[in-house]
Structures are given as C-alpha cells and as structure tokens.
Short mmCIF file of C-alpha atoms in Angstrom, two decimals:
data_model
loop_
_atom_site.label_atom_id
_atom_site.label_comp_id
_atom_site.label_asym_id
_atom_site.label_seq_id
_atom_site.Cartn_x
_atom_site.Cartn_y
_atom_site.Cartn_z
CA MET T 1 51.10 85.25 6.18
CA LEU T 2 53.41 83.28 3.88
CA CYS T 3 57.13 84.03 4.12
CA ASP T 4 59.22 82.15 1.55
CA ASP T 5 61.85 83.32 -0.94
CA SER T 6 60.50 80.97 -3.62
CA ALA T 7 57.73 82.51 -5.71
CA ALA T 8 56.66 79.02 -6.79
CA ALA T 9 56.41 77.82 -3.18
CA ARG T 10 54.39 80.89 -2.18
CA ALA T 11 52.02 80.36 -5.10
CA VAL T 12 51.48 76.65 -4.38
CA MET T 13 50.97 77.08 -0.64
CA SER T 14 48.70 80.08 -1.18
CA ARG T 15 46.54 78.03 -3.53
CA MET T 16 46.44 75.09 -1.11
CA LEU T 17 45.50 77.24 1.87
CA SER T 18 42.99 79.38 0.01
CA SER T 19 41.17 76.26 -1.18
CA ASP T 20 39.90 75.93 2.39
CA PRO T 21 37.07 78.40 3.11
CA GLY T 22 38.29 78.81 6.67
CA ILE T 23 41.68 80.21 5.66
CA GLU T 24 42.61 83.54 4.10
CA VAL T 25 46.15 84.40 3.03
CA ILE T 26 46.42 88.10 3.90
CA ALA T 27 50.13 88.74 3.30
CA LYS T 28 53.17 87.35 1.49
CA ALA T 29 56.84 88.10 2.08
CA THR T 30 60.00 87.08 0.24
CA ASP T 31 62.30 87.07 3.29
CA GLY T 32 62.41 87.77 7.01
CA THR T 33 63.11 91.48 6.62
CA GLU T 34 59.98 91.96 4.53
CA ALA T 35 57.88 89.81 6.88
CA VAL T 36 58.91 91.81 9.96
CA ALA T 37 58.23 95.10 8.15
CA GLN T 38 54.78 93.97 6.98
CA LEU T 39 53.82 92.66 10.42
CA THR T 40 55.02 95.82 12.15
CA ALA T 41 52.90 97.96 9.82
CA MET T 42 49.72 96.03 10.66
CA LYS T 43 47.42 96.93 13.52
CA ALA T 44 46.84 94.14 16.04
CA PRO T 45 43.33 93.16 14.87
CA ASP T 46 44.55 92.88 11.28
CA ARG T 47 47.59 90.71 11.97
CA PRO T 48 47.66 87.10 10.79
CA GLN T 49 46.81 84.39 13.30
CA VAL T 50 49.44 82.14 11.71
CA ILE T 51 52.71 82.80 9.89
CA LEU T 52 54.24 80.10 7.72
CA LEU T 53 57.96 80.85 7.85
CA ASP T 54 60.62 79.33 5.60
CA LEU T 55 63.90 78.80 7.44
CA GLU T 56 66.32 79.10 4.52
CA MET T 57 66.06 82.55 2.86
CA PRO T 58 68.54 85.24 1.72
CA ARG T 59 68.96 88.60 3.46
CA MET T 60 67.16 87.54 6.68
CA ASP T 61 66.52 83.84 7.20
CA GLY T 62 63.70 82.36 9.25
CA MET T 63 65.70 81.73 12.43
CA THR T 64 66.85 85.35 12.49
CA ALA T 65 63.36 86.64 11.78
CA LEU T 66 61.59 84.40 14.32
CA PRO T 67 62.33 86.41 17.51
CA HIS T 68 61.54 89.70 15.74
CA LEU T 69 58.17 88.38 14.55
CA LEU T 70 57.32 87.08 18.02
CA ARG T 71 58.27 90.40 19.56
CA VAL T 72 55.96 92.30 17.21
CA ALA T 73 53.08 89.83 17.44
CA PRO T 74 53.47 87.43 20.39
CA GLU T 75 49.90 86.24 19.89
CA THR T 76 50.67 84.88 16.42
CA SER T 77 51.46 81.18 15.85
CA ILE T 78 54.57 80.63 13.74
CA ILE T 79 54.92 77.38 11.80
CA VAL T 80 58.32 76.87 10.25
CA ALA T 81 58.88 75.15 6.91
CA SER T 82 62.05 73.09 6.78
CA ALA T 83 63.95 70.86 4.41
CA LEU T 84 63.81 67.08 4.85
CA SER T 85 67.45 66.82 5.86
CA GLN T 86 69.56 66.50 9.01
CA ARG T 87 70.38 70.19 8.73
CA GLY T 88 66.68 70.98 8.30
CA ALA T 89 65.77 68.83 11.30
CA LYS T 90 68.32 70.58 13.52
CA ALA T 91 67.09 74.01 12.43
CA THR T 92 63.49 72.93 13.06
CA MET T 93 64.18 71.88 16.65
CA GLU T 94 66.05 75.14 17.27
CA ALA T 95 63.03 77.05 15.95
CA LEU T 96 60.64 75.12 18.18
CA ARG T 97 62.81 75.91 21.20
CA ALA T 98 62.86 79.58 20.14
CA GLY T 99 59.08 79.91 20.06
CA ALA T 100 57.74 78.39 16.84
CA VAL T 101 54.71 76.21 17.58
CA ASP T 102 55.12 73.60 14.84
CA TYR T 103 56.75 72.74 11.55
CA VAL T 104 55.93 71.41 8.09
CA PRO T 105 58.62 69.48 6.23
CA LYS T 106 58.92 70.60 2.62
CA PRO T 107 58.50 67.46 0.50
CA THR T 108 61.20 66.58 -1.99
CA ALA T 109 60.62 66.23 -5.73
CA ALA T 110 61.00 62.46 -5.31
CA ALA T 111 58.06 62.50 -2.90
CA GLY T 112 55.85 64.43 -5.30
CA GLY T 113 56.93 67.87 -4.17
CA MET T 114 54.36 70.32 -2.89
CA ASN T 115 51.70 68.93 -5.20
CA GLY T 116 51.09 65.95 -2.93
CA GLY T 117 47.70 65.71 -1.26
CA GLN T 118 49.25 64.58 2.02
CA PHE T 119 51.34 67.77 2.23
CA GLN T 120 48.26 69.92 1.61
CA ALA T 121 46.22 68.06 4.23
CA GLU T 122 48.98 68.49 6.82
CA LEU T 123 49.51 72.14 5.94
CA VAL T 124 45.81 73.04 6.19
CA ALA T 125 45.32 71.06 9.39
CA LYS T 126 48.24 72.70 11.16
CA VAL T 127 47.32 76.23 10.09
CA LYS T 128 43.68 75.84 11.18
CA GLY T 129 44.60 73.96 14.34
CA TRP T 130 47.11 76.50 15.62
CA ALA T 131 44.82 79.40 14.73
CA ARG T 132 42.11 77.77 16.83
CA MET T 133 44.54 77.18 19.70
CA ARG T 134 45.57 80.83 19.70
CA ARG T 135 41.93 81.93 19.83
CA ARG T 136 41.35 79.66 22.83
CA GLY T 137 44.45 80.63 24.77
CA PRO T 138 48.09 79.56 25.22
CA ALA T 139 49.31 76.95 22.76
CA ILE T 140 51.26 75.09 25.43
CA PRO T 141 49.31 73.88 28.50
CA THR T 142 50.01 75.84 31.67
CA ALA T 143 51.93 74.33 34.57
CA MET T 144 48.86 74.33 36.81
CA PRO T 145 47.05 70.96 36.47
CA ARG T 146 43.32 71.04 35.97
CA MET T 147 40.61 68.47 36.39
CA ALA T 148 39.73 66.10 33.61
CA VAL T 149 37.16 67.50 31.18
CA PRO T 150 33.91 65.48 31.47
CA LEU T 151 33.17 63.54 28.32
CA ALA T 152 29.93 64.34 26.51
CA PRO T 153 27.28 61.70 27.29
CA ALA T 154 26.83 61.00 23.59
CA LEU T 155 30.38 59.65 23.39
CA GLY T 156 30.36 57.44 26.45
CA VAL T 157 33.36 56.55 28.61
CA ALA T 158 34.94 53.17 29.05
CA ALA T 159 35.05 51.96 32.63
CA ALA T 160 38.24 53.14 34.29
CA ALA T 161 40.56 50.31 35.25
CA GLY T 162 41.43 51.73 38.65
CA THR T 163 43.38 48.61 39.68
CA LEU T 164 45.41 48.42 36.47
CA LYS T 165 49.12 48.09 37.15
CA PRO T 166 50.65 48.52 33.72
CA ARG T 167 53.79 46.72 32.67
CA ILE T 168 54.44 49.36 30.05
CA ILE T 169 53.09 52.79 29.04
CA ALA T 170 52.52 53.56 25.35
CA ILE T 171 51.92 56.97 23.75
CA GLY T 172 50.85 57.94 20.24
CA SER T 173 50.79 61.44 18.69
CA SER T 174 50.95 63.26 15.36
CA THR T 175 49.98 66.83 14.36
CA GLY T 176 50.85 69.11 17.28
CA GLY T 177 52.56 66.18 18.95
CA PRO T 178 56.04 67.64 19.60
CA GLN T 179 54.54 70.37 21.81
CA ALA T 180 52.15 67.91 23.47
CA LEU T 181 54.94 65.42 24.17
CA ALA T 182 57.14 68.19 25.59
CA ALA T 183 54.33 69.31 27.91
CA LEU T 184 53.70 65.70 28.96
CA VAL T 185 57.33 64.74 29.54
CA ALA T 186 57.95 67.90 31.58
CA ARG T 187 55.25 66.71 33.99
CA LEU T 188 56.53 63.17 34.41
CA ASN T 189 58.49 64.37 37.42
CA ARG T 190 58.49 61.26 39.60
CA PRO T 191 60.24 57.92 39.00
CA LEU T 192 58.32 55.40 36.92
CA GLY T 193 58.60 51.67 37.51
CA VAL T 194 57.86 50.80 33.88
CA PRO T 195 59.22 51.75 30.44
CA VAL T 196 57.47 54.39 28.31
CA VAL T 197 57.35 53.84 24.53
CA ALA T 198 56.06 56.45 22.10
CA VAL T 199 55.31 57.00 18.43
CA GLN T 200 55.31 60.50 16.96
CA HIS T 201 54.61 60.78 13.23
CA MET T 202 57.87 62.39 12.07
CA PRO T 203 60.43 61.89 9.30
CA ALA T 204 63.76 60.17 9.86
CA GLY T 205 66.29 62.50 11.46
CA PHE T 206 63.64 64.67 13.09
CA THR T 207 62.85 62.04 15.75
CA THR T 208 66.49 61.87 16.86
CA LEU T 209 66.46 65.57 17.66
CA LEU T 210 63.00 65.43 19.22
CA ALA T 211 64.19 62.67 21.57
CA ASP T 212 67.19 64.82 22.50
CA HIS T 213 64.87 67.78 23.12
CA LEU T 214 62.61 65.69 25.37
CA ASN T 215 65.66 64.38 27.21
CA ARG T 216 66.64 67.93 28.11
CA ILE T 217 63.32 69.03 29.54
CA GLY T 218 62.09 66.04 31.54
CA ALA T 219 63.14 63.95 34.51
CA LEU T 220 62.93 60.73 32.47
CA PRO T 221 65.93 59.87 30.28
CA CYS T 222 64.61 60.00 26.69
CA SER T 223 66.19 58.48 23.60
CA GLU T 224 65.37 57.14 20.16
CA ALA T 225 64.70 53.40 20.38
CA LYS T 226 67.36 51.05 18.98
CA ASP T 227 66.71 47.63 17.53
CA GLY T 228 67.22 44.88 20.10
CA GLU T 229 67.89 47.12 23.09
CA ALA T 230 66.38 46.37 26.49
CA LEU T 231 63.52 48.68 27.45
CA LEU T 232 64.31 49.75 31.00
CA PRO T 233 61.85 51.02 33.63
CA GLY T 234 61.82 54.77 34.09
CA ARG T 235 63.05 55.54 30.57
CA PHE T 236 61.26 57.06 27.57
CA TYR T 237 61.80 55.52 24.12
CA LEU T 238 60.74 57.27 20.90
CA ALA T 239 60.19 55.39 17.63
CA PRO T 240 62.74 56.49 15.00
CA GLY T 241 61.43 58.10 11.84
CA ASP T 242 60.53 55.67 9.04
CA ARG T 243 60.66 52.60 11.34
CA HIS T 244 57.82 50.95 13.24
CA LEU T 245 58.58 50.42 16.94
CA LEU T 246 57.47 47.07 18.34
CA VAL T 247 57.84 45.69 21.87
CA LYS T 248 58.82 42.07 22.50
CA ASP T 249 58.63 40.10 25.75
CA ALA T 250 62.13 38.95 26.72
CA GLY T 251 61.17 36.94 29.81
CA GLN T 252 62.49 39.21 32.55
CA GLY T 253 61.83 42.41 30.63
CA PHE T 254 61.12 43.88 27.21
CA VAL T 255 63.20 44.62 24.14
CA ALA T 256 62.61 47.00 21.25
CA GLN T 257 62.23 45.70 17.72
CA LEU T 258 62.35 48.09 14.76
CA SER T 259 60.44 47.10 11.65
CA ASP T 260 60.52 48.16 8.01
CA GLY T 261 56.99 46.80 7.56
CA PRO T 262 54.62 48.69 5.28
CA PRO T 263 53.14 52.00 6.48
CA GLU T 264 49.85 51.79 8.36
CA ASN T 265 47.36 54.63 8.24
CA PHE T 266 49.80 56.16 5.72
CA CYS T 267 52.42 56.37 8.48
CA ARG T 268 55.70 54.76 9.47
CA PRO T 269 56.19 54.77 12.38
CA ALA T 270 52.54 54.18 13.21
CA VAL T 271 50.76 53.85 16.54
CA ASP T 272 48.68 50.75 15.75
CA PRO T 273 51.65 48.36 15.31
CA LEU T 274 53.12 49.56 18.60
CA LEU T 275 49.85 49.01 20.45
CA ARG T 276 49.36 45.54 18.96
CA SER T 277 52.85 44.57 20.06
CA VAL T 278 52.46 45.80 23.65
CA VAL T 279 49.12 44.00 23.98
CA ALA T 280 50.85 40.74 23.04
CA ALA T 281 53.99 41.39 25.10
CA CYS T 282 52.16 42.51 28.25
CA GLN T 283 49.00 40.39 28.09
CA GLY T 284 47.01 43.61 27.95
CA LYS T 285 48.54 45.20 31.06
CA VAL T 286 49.16 48.48 29.28
CA LEU T 287 48.26 52.12 29.86
CA ALA T 288 48.13 54.02 26.57
CA ALA T 289 47.64 57.71 25.80
CA ILE T 290 46.51 58.97 22.39
CA LEU T 291 47.46 62.60 21.87
CA THR T 292 46.73 65.28 19.27
CA GLY T 293 46.97 64.24 15.64
CA MET T 294 45.25 63.91 12.26
CA GLY T 295 43.46 60.75 11.20
CA SER T 296 42.66 57.72 13.33
CA ASP T 297 46.00 55.97 13.82
CA GLY T 298 45.84 54.25 17.20
CA LEU T 299 42.11 53.50 17.13
CA ALA T 300 42.40 49.85 16.07
CA GLY T 301 45.26 49.26 18.48
CA SER T 302 43.33 50.93 21.30
CA ARG T 303 40.34 48.66 20.66
CA ALA T 304 42.58 45.61 20.95
CA LEU T 305 44.24 47.00 24.06
CA VAL T 306 40.97 47.69 25.87
CA ALA T 307 39.59 44.28 24.85
CA ALA T 308 42.66 42.70 26.46
CA GLY T 309 42.10 44.58 29.74
CA GLY T 310 44.27 47.64 29.18
CA GLN T 311 43.34 51.28 29.55
CA VAL T 312 43.44 54.18 27.09
CA LEU T 313 43.50 57.92 27.80
CA ALA T 314 42.64 60.44 25.09
CA GLN T 315 43.70 64.09 24.93
CA ASP T 316 40.72 66.43 25.02
CA GLU T 317 39.66 68.55 22.07
CA ALA T 318 40.34 71.85 23.85
CA SER T 319 44.08 71.16 24.17
CA SER T 320 44.54 69.27 20.88
CA VAL T 321 45.79 71.03 17.76
CA VAL T 322 43.87 68.44 15.73
CA TRP T 323 41.33 66.22 17.50
CA GLY T 324 41.56 63.39 15.00
CA MET T 325 43.41 60.53 16.69
CA PRO T 326 42.23 61.18 20.26
CA GLY T 327 38.77 62.11 18.97
CA ALA T 328 38.45 58.75 17.19
CA VAL T 329 39.22 56.92 20.43
CA ALA T 330 36.85 59.13 22.42
CA LYS T 331 33.98 58.75 19.96
CA ALA T 332 34.44 54.98 19.97
CA GLY T 333 33.67 55.01 23.69
CA ILE T 334 36.85 53.15 24.65
CA ALA T 335 38.69 55.95 26.49
CA ALA T 336 38.87 55.71 30.27
CA ALA T 337 39.25 59.51 30.29
CA VAL T 338 39.23 62.33 27.76
CA THR T 339 41.31 64.96 29.43
CA SER T 340 44.15 67.48 29.38
CA ILE T 341 47.86 66.84 28.97
CA GLU T 342 48.34 67.81 32.62
CA ASP T 343 45.85 65.22 33.82
CA ILE T 344 47.20 62.52 31.47
CA ALA T 345 50.66 63.08 32.97
CA GLU T 346 49.26 62.77 36.50
CA ARG T 347 47.48 59.53 35.61
CA ILE T 348 50.64 58.10 34.04
CA VAL T 349 52.70 58.93 37.12
CA ALA T 350 50.01 57.50 39.41
CA ALA T 351 49.74 54.25 37.43
CA GLY T 352 53.39 53.80 36.49
CA GLY T 353 54.96 55.05 39.67
CA ASN T 354 54.19 51.76 41.36
CA GLY T 355 54.35 49.77 38.17
CA ARG T 356 56.05 46.42 38.43
CA ARG T 357 56.32 43.36 36.28
CA THR T 358 53.81 40.69 37.38
#
C-alpha cells in the first residue's frame, strides 16, 4: 500500500515498485484517514505485507495514522517516507520508536528527485526485505539468544581467532541497520574494555538522532563521533552522516578523525575507510561485525582486516533485511561466524569485555 498525499509521488513510487516482478501495489491512499479505512476494510489474507507511509500529509498525517494502522494489521511492516531535513529526521526516529520498521528519505530535486536509480534500488530492497522478514517471523530479533547458524559448506568459514583480544570493535550496516543496531546495542549489557566504532549508511542529521536513540536503549554510552575526540573504552561512536569516520592511533589511545573524502561504494560514511583505518591503528587487532545492508561495502576492508590478523562476524541471512554486505563477506569465506544479532552481541561482549590495549 502507498500512502502519500502527492499524486506525483504515488505514481512514481508505484511505477518503481511495480517494475519488480516480486512486488504488487494493491492499494493507494491520499492520507492517513483513507489508509486506515482501506486497511480496515480488507480481510487479513488480502492485506498488504508492507505499507509505505508518508509522514507529512493533510487531514491525518503519518505519525497519527501509524498506531491505527498497526492496531488494524500488526503483522504489516510500515516503512515511513520522510523529508531530508532535521525535522524529517526527528519525525523518522519518532516513527521508528512507535513501531515503523524502517524509513526511506525522499530525495530532493537537487539530488535528482525520485527519478534517481539509487532511490529506486533502496525503495525496492527495503519493501522486499521487510516483506520477507514478516513472512519469516518478528522483524526484531527476540531477547532469547540462539546458537550461531552453521555456514553452508560451499561458502567456507575463516578460522576463528579464539585468542584475539581486540583493541577496538568496528561495526558496519546499511539497509535495515537502525533496527539491527538497536537490537545489538540492547544486548551489549556488560562493560567493554575497548571502544566501539560504527558506520550506518544514513544522511546527515539522521545519524545524530540514531545515536541518541541507541544511547537511550543500551548500557553503553552512544554518541555521534566528533573530529579529534578521544575514543574511550566502553563507549559507542557512530559516524556522522556525510562524513567518513577514521580511527587514528594516539599513542596511549585512539582518536576519531572525520573525513570529507570522496564516497566509497556510493556511500559517505562508508564502512571500508573505517576498516582500513582501524587495521592501521590497531595492527590488525580488531573485531568487526558486518550487519544487514545492500551492496558490498565492508568487503574490501574485511579482507584487509582478516589478512592483518583480525576477525570478522557477518549477520546471517535469516535475520538480515538485505543480505548484501554480510552476504558478500560470508561468500568470500572470510567470516569467522555467520550468525544472528544475538550471537554477534555475545561474541562482542566476550571478546571486548576483557579487551585491553597491548
């Protein structure tokens, strides 16, 4: 279902989604009131698996409609569409806390508008990914940890570095990442002796609010990284939107360096620059986790990390919205484990809990 007050936006998104044979647009609404009425009139088997919900609409806006839609169809994934602005970012995080599973930022005219291929790729990937997650079960991993999923023999598994004592922990994520990071951070419930640095593909402004959201739900203090600040053990640092996050060795510790270098893998921030920097700063003593996301950002950096003696964990396909980034690492045979968010969190706590600078 598409819910947007702009007829042009509905037409463009409908065309983009319908171009994929795996997607069918079964309903369109001009505001929240109409969307709730249409959904209520549908029988459960005929309801949409995904609703794309604009946040800014007359009569009933997306935030007002969200709880009503979830009450009528709790099994439906709701992806909110928001403006690329501070106000849009704040509304997006409020929607995610209220039960939306993900968001798509509406591109500005300066960025090519909705005719851009990157917007279409992200839109299609998120719709298909969250529909698949709903068919498989809860979108957010349950609190009960489960064992690591064995990796298919065809992929191979890198030898686990059981004696690795990381000097830093690095995380990369993209599509579906905000939910995955929230689930991960909520499970980092014991003190860590090393800093945690993370890249989530997100626009400027959105990362500030994501860091604040993560800070509220986890035991680790979380913040957006600042240029030149010391990276302290037991803290979680998120790369700010539109800046690469690099880690530099400062002798007795590490400092963050923000870079305006060119995008890599069409992204800034990107995971590969972060991983290259931690390999150099830590002489390879790094534990990295590559989480759900489109593309293969993080693969080259993971290769360099493993070659230097570090260890990489990859999120499994079953719990990933899009198994692009972690799948690339898994298929390359360089992951020490391909496993769930719950197990990745346990491994991070086990490795970083006794982490110390050596």
